Short mmCIF file of C-alpha atoms and ligand atoms in Angstrom, two decimals:
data_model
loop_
_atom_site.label_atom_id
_atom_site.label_comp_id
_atom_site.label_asym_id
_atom_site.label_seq_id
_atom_site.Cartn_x
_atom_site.Cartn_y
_atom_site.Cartn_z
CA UNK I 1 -78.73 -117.78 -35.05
CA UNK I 2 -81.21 -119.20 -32.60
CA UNK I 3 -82.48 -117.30 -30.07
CA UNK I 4 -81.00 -118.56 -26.58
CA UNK I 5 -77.39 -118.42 -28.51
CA UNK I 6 -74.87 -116.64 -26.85
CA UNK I 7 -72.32 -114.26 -28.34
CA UNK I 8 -69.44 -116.09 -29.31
CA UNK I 9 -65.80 -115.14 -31.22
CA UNK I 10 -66.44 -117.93 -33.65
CA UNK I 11 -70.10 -117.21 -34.49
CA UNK I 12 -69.36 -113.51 -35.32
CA UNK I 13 -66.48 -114.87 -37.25
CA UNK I 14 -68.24 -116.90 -39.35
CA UNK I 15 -70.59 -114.61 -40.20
CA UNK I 16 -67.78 -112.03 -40.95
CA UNK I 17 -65.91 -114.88 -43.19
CA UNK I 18 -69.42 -115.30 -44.67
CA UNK I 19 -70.09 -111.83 -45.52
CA UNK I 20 -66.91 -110.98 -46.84
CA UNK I 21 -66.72 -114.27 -49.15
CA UNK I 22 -70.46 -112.96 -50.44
CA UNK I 23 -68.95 -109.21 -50.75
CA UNK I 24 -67.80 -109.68 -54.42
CA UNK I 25 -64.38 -107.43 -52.95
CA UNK I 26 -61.98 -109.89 -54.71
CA UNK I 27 -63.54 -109.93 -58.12
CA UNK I 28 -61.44 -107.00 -58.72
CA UNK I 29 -58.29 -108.47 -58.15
CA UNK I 30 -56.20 -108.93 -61.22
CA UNK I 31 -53.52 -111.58 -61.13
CA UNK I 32 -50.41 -109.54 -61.68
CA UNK I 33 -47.33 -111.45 -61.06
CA UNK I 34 -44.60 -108.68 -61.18
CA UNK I 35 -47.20 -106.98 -58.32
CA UNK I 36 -47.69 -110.90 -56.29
CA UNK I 37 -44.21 -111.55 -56.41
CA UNK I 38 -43.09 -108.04 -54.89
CA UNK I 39 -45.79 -108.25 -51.93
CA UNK I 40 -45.49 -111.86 -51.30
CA UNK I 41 -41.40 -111.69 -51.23
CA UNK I 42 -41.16 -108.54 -48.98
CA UNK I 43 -44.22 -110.07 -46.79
CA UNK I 44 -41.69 -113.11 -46.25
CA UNK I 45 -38.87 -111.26 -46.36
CA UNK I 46 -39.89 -109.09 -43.37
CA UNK I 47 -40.65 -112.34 -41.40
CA UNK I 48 -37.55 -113.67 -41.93
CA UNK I 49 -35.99 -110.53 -40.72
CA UNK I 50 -38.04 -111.06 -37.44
CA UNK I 51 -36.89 -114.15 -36.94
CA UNK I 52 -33.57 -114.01 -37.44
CA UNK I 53 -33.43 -111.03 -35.53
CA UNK I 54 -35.15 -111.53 -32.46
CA UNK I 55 -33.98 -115.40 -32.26
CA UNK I 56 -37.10 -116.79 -32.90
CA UNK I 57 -37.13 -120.48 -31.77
CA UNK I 58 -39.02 -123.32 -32.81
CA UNK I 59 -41.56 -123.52 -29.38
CA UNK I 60 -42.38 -119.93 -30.92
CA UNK I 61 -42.44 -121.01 -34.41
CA UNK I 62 -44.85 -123.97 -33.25
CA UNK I 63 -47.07 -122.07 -31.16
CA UNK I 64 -47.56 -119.24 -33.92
CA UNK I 65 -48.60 -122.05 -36.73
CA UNK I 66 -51.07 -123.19 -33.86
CA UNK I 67 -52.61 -119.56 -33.39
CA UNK I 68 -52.65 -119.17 -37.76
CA UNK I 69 -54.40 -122.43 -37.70
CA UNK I 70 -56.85 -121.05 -34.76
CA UNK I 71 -57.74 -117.98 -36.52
CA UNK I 72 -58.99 -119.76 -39.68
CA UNK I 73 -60.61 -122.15 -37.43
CA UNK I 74 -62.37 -119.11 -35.60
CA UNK I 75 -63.22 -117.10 -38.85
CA UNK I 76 -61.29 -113.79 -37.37
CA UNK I 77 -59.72 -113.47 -40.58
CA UNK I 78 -61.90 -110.60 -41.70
CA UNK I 79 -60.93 -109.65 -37.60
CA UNK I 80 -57.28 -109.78 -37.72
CA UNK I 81 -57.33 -108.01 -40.77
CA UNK I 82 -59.18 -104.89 -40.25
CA UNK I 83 -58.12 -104.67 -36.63
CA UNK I 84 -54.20 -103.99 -37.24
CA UNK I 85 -54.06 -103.76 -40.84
CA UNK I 86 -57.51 -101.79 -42.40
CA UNK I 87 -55.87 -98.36 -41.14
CA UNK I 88 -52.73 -98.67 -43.48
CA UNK I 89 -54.59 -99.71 -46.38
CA UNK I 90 -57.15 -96.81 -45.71
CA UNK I 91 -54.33 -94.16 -45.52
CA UNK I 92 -53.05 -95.28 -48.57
CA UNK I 93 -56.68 -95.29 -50.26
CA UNK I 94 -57.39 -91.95 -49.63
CA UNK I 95 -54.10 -89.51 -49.35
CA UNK I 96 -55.17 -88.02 -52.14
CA UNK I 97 -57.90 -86.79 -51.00
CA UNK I 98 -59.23 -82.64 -50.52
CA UNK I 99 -62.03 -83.28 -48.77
CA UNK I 100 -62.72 -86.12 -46.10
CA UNK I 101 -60.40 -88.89 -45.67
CA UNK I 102 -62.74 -91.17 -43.64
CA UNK I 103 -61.63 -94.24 -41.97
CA UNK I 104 -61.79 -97.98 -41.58
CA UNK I 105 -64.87 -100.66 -42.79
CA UNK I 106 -64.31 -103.01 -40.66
CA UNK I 107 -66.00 -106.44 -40.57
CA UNK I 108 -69.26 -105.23 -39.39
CA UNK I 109 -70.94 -103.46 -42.87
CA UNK I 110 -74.31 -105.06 -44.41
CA UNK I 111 -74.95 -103.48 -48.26
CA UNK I 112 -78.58 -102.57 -48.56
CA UNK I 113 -80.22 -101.47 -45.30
CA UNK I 114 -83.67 -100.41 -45.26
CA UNK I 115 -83.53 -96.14 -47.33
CA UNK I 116 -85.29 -93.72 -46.21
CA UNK I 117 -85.89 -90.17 -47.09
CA UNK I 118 -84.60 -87.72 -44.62
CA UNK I 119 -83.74 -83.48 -44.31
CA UNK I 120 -83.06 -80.89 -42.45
CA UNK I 121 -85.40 -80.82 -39.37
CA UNK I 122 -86.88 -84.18 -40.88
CA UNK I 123 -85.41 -86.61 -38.72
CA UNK I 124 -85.81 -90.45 -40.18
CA UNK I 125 -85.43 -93.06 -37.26
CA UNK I 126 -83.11 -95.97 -37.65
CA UNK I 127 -84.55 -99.02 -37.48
CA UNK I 128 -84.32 -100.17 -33.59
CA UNK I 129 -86.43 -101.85 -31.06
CA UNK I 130 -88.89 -100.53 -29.21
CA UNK I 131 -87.01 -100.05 -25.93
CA UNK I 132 -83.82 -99.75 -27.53
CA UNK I 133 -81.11 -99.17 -24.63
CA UNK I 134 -79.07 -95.68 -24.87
CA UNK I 135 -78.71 -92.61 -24.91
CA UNK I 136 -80.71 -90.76 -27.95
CA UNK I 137 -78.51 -89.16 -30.84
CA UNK I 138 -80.24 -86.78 -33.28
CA UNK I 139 -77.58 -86.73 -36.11
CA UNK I 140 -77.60 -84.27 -38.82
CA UNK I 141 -75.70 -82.49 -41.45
CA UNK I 142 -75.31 -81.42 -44.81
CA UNK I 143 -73.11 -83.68 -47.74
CA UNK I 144 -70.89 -81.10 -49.96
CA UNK I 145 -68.82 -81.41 -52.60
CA UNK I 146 -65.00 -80.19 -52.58
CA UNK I 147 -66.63 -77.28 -54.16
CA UNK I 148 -68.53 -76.10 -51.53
CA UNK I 149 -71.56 -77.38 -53.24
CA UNK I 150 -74.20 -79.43 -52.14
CA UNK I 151 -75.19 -82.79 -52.85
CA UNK I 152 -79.01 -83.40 -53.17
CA UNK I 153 -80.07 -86.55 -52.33
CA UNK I 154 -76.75 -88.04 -51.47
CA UNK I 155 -76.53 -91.44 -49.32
CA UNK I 156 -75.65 -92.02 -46.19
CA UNK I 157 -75.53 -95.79 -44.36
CA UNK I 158 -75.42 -95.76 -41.05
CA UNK I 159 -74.22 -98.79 -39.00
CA UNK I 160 -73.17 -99.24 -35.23
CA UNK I 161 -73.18 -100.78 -32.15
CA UNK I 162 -76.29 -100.91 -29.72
CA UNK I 163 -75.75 -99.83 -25.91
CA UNK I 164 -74.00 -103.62 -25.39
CA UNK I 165 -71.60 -103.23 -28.00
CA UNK I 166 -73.66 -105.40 -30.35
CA UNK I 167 -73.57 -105.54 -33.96
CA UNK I 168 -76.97 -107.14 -35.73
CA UNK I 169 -76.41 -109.88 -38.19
CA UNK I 170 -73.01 -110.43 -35.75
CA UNK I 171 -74.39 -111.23 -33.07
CA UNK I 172 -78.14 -113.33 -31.79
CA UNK I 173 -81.25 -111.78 -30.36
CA UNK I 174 -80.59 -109.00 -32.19
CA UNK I 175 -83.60 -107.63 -35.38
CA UNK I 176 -81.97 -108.11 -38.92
CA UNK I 177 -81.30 -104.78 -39.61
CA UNK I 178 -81.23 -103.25 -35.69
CA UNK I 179 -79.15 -99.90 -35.93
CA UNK I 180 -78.37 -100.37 -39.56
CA UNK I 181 -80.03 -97.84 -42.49
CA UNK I 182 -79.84 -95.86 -45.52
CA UNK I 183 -80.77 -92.29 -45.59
CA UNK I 184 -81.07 -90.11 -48.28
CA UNK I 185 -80.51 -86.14 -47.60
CA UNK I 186 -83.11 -83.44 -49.85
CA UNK I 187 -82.05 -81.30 -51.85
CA UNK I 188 -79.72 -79.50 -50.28
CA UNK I 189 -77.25 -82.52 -49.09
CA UNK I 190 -78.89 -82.18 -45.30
CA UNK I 191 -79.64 -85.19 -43.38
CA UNK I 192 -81.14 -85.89 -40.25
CA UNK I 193 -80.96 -89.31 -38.25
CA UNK I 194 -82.26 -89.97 -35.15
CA UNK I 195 -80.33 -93.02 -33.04
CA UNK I 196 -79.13 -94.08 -30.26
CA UNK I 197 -75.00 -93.50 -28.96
CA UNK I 198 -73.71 -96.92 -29.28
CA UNK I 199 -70.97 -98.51 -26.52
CA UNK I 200 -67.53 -99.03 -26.66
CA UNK I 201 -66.82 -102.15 -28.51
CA UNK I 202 -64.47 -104.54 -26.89
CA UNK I 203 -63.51 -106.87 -29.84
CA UNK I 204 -64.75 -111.02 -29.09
CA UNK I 205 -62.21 -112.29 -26.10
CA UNK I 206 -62.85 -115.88 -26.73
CA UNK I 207 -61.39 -116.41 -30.25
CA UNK I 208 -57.74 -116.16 -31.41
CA UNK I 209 -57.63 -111.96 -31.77
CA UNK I 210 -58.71 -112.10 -28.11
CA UNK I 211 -55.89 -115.13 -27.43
CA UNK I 212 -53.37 -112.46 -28.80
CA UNK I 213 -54.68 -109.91 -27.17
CA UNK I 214 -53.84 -111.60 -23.61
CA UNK I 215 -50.81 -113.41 -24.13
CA UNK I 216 -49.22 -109.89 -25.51
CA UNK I 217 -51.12 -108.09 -22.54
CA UNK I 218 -52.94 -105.76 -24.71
CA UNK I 219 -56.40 -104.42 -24.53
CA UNK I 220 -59.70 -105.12 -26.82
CA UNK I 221 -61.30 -102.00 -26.92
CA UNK I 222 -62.63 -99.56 -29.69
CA UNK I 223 -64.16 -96.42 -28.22
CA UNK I 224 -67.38 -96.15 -28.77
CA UNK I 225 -68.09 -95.17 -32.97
CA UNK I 226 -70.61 -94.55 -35.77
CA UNK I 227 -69.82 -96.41 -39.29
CA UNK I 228 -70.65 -94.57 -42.18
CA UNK I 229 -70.74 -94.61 -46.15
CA UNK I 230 -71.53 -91.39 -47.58
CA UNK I 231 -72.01 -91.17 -51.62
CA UNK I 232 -73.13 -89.14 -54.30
CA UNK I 233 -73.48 -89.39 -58.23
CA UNK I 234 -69.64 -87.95 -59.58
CA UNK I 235 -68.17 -88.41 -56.06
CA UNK I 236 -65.60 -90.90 -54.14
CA UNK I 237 -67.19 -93.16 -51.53
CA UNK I 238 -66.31 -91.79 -48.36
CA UNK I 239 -66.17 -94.90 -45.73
CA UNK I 240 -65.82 -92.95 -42.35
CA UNK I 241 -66.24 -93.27 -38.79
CA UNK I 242 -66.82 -91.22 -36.13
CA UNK I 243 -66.00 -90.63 -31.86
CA UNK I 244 -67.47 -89.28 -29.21
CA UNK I 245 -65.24 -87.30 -27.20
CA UNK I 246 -63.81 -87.89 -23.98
CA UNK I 247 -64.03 -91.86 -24.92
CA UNK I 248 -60.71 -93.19 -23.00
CA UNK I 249 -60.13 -95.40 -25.75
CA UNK I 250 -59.98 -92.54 -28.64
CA UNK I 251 -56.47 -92.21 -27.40
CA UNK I 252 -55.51 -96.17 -28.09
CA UNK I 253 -58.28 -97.66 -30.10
CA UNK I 254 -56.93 -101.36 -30.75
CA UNK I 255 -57.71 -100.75 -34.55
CA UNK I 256 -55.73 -97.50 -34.89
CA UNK I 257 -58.50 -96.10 -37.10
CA UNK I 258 -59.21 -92.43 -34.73
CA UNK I 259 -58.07 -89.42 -36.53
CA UNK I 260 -59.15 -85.74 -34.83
CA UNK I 261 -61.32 -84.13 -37.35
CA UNK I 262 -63.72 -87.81 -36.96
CA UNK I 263 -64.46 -86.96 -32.84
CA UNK I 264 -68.11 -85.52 -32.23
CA UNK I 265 -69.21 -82.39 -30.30
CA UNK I 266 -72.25 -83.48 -29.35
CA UNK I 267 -75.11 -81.01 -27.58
CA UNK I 268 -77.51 -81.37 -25.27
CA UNK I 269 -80.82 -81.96 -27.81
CA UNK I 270 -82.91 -78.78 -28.56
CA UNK I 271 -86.22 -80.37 -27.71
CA UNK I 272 -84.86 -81.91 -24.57
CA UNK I 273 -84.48 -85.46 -25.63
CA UNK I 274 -80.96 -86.68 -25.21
CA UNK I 275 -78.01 -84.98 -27.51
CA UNK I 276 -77.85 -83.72 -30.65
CA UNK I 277 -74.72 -83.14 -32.85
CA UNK I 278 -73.59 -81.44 -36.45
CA UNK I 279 -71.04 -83.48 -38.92
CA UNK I 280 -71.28 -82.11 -42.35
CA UNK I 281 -69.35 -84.52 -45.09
CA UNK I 282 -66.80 -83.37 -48.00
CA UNK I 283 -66.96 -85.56 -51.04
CA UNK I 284 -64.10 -85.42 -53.51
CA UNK I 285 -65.47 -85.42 -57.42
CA UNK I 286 -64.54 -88.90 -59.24
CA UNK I 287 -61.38 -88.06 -61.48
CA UNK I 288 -59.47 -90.48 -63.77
CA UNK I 289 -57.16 -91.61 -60.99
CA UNK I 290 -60.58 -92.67 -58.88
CA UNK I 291 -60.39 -96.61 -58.24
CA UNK I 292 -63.14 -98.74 -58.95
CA UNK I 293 -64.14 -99.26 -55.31
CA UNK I 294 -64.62 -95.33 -54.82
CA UNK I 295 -66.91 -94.86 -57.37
CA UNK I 296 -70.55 -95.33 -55.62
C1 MBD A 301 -65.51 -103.22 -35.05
O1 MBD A 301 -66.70 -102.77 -34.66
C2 MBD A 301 -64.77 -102.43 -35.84
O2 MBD A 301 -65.30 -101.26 -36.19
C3 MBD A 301 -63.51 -102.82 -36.27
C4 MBD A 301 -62.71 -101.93 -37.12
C5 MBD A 301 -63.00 -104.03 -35.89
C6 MBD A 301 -63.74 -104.84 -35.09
C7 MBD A 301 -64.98 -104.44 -34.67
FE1 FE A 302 -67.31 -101.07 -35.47
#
């Protein structure tokens, strides 16, 4: 993107369409037609239903094709989809789960930020500009097993918003890897990250999703969130996110993907600069029932 672009639904689309086409997430899909033919029929199934049942008529019918047509057009697939869908596909994903259940990816996450080594009191800084706007977050905790052990040297990636509810790589004048990194905790699973608290993320207006959005009269907001990956050797991938609280949007976020035990309690900081907050992370061990996609 070139610098004096502005922040547009279908140049964050693209890139989204890009990223997710690069991702490698449908190599794993095996052609299984007992398993096509049950989706795909009760997919169409349930939108005959719709139409029959509400009286659907063909203005409706016409202007929906339109809007299909405009969200290819945009690239807000990878939008659409992780907006209303992500969260039932994520509760499925991890039910089984003892320790954290996490939450939703979203279209936002870059593999491979710049690692760094972190621990307890050993803050590493994510990668930000100079005069990075925002309130200062020192973020720490320890990673432990569903065993109460710890994990040395586990991995956490760390992506969010800056203070304008910008993602990097999503949207221009933004650094390449701006408020996006790896850390790895010591020996004893602790971390310690020092960022900024990002904004509220109001989701593009000017694309399709946001077309929805007004004719239905709904709102675009996500409260304000951290995206996380946490992994270590044996363990699930835990995909999480997590609030701030008091955020008037952790009650209706538009992506459904708030659950209680993910909302901060952030602290005034102990050396006076900004807040500080405590989130430890509970991996479950990798069993035989483990899908591919949660082994790290
Ligand atoms: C986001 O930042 C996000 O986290 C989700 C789930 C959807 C759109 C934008
Ligand atoms: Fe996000």
């Amino acid at each position: 993107m070139t610098p004096t672009e502005q922040a547009t639904a279908a140049a964050s689309g693209a890139a989204a369409t890009d990223r997710f086409r690069q991702s490698g997430k449908t190599a794993a899909v095996q052609a299984d037609q007992a398993r096509v033919n049950e989706l795909a029929s009760a997919l169409v199934k349930a939108a005959n239903d719709i139409i029959l049942e509400k009286k659907v008529t063909y203005p409706e019918f016409n202007a929906l094709k339109a809007w299909l047509i405009k969200v290819g057009e945009d690239g807000e697939w990878p939008l659409f989809l992780d907006v209303w869908l992500e969260h039932s596909v994520e509760e499925v994903a991890t039910e089984h789960r003892d320790g954290n259940k996490g939450s939703i990816e979203g279209p936002y996450y870059i593999p491979d930020s710049p690692s760094q080594q972190t621990g307890k009191g050993a803050p590493a800084k994510i990668s930000q500009r100079p005069d990075e706007k925002g309130t200062r977050l020192l973020f720490q905790g320890q990673v432990r097993g569903t065993d109460g052990k710890a994990l040395p040297n586990a991995k956490i990636e760390l992506w969010h918003a800056d203070e304008d509810g910008f993602y990097s790589q999503f949207a221009p004048n933004l650094p390449e890897w701006n408020l996006r990194g790896t850390f790895i905790a010591d020996e004893e699973g602790h971390f310690a990250i020092d960022t900024i608290q990002p904004a509220p993320y109001q989701i593009p207006t000017d694309g399709a999703c946001g077309q929805l959005i007004a004719a239905a009269g709904w709102h675009a907001w996500r409260p304000a969130h951290l995206h996380l990956k946490v992994s270590a050797p044996g363990h699930e991938l835990l995909t999480a996110q997590l609030y701030f609280p008091g955020d008037e949007h952790n009650d209706d976020d538009i992506a459904s993907a708030v659950k209680p035990e993910l909302i901060l309690d952030p602290q005034d900081a102990s050396d006076g600069h900004g807040k500080e907050v405590n989130y430890d992370f509970v991996l479950d061990p990798v069993s035989e029932e483990t899908p591919e996609h949660l082994r790290a």
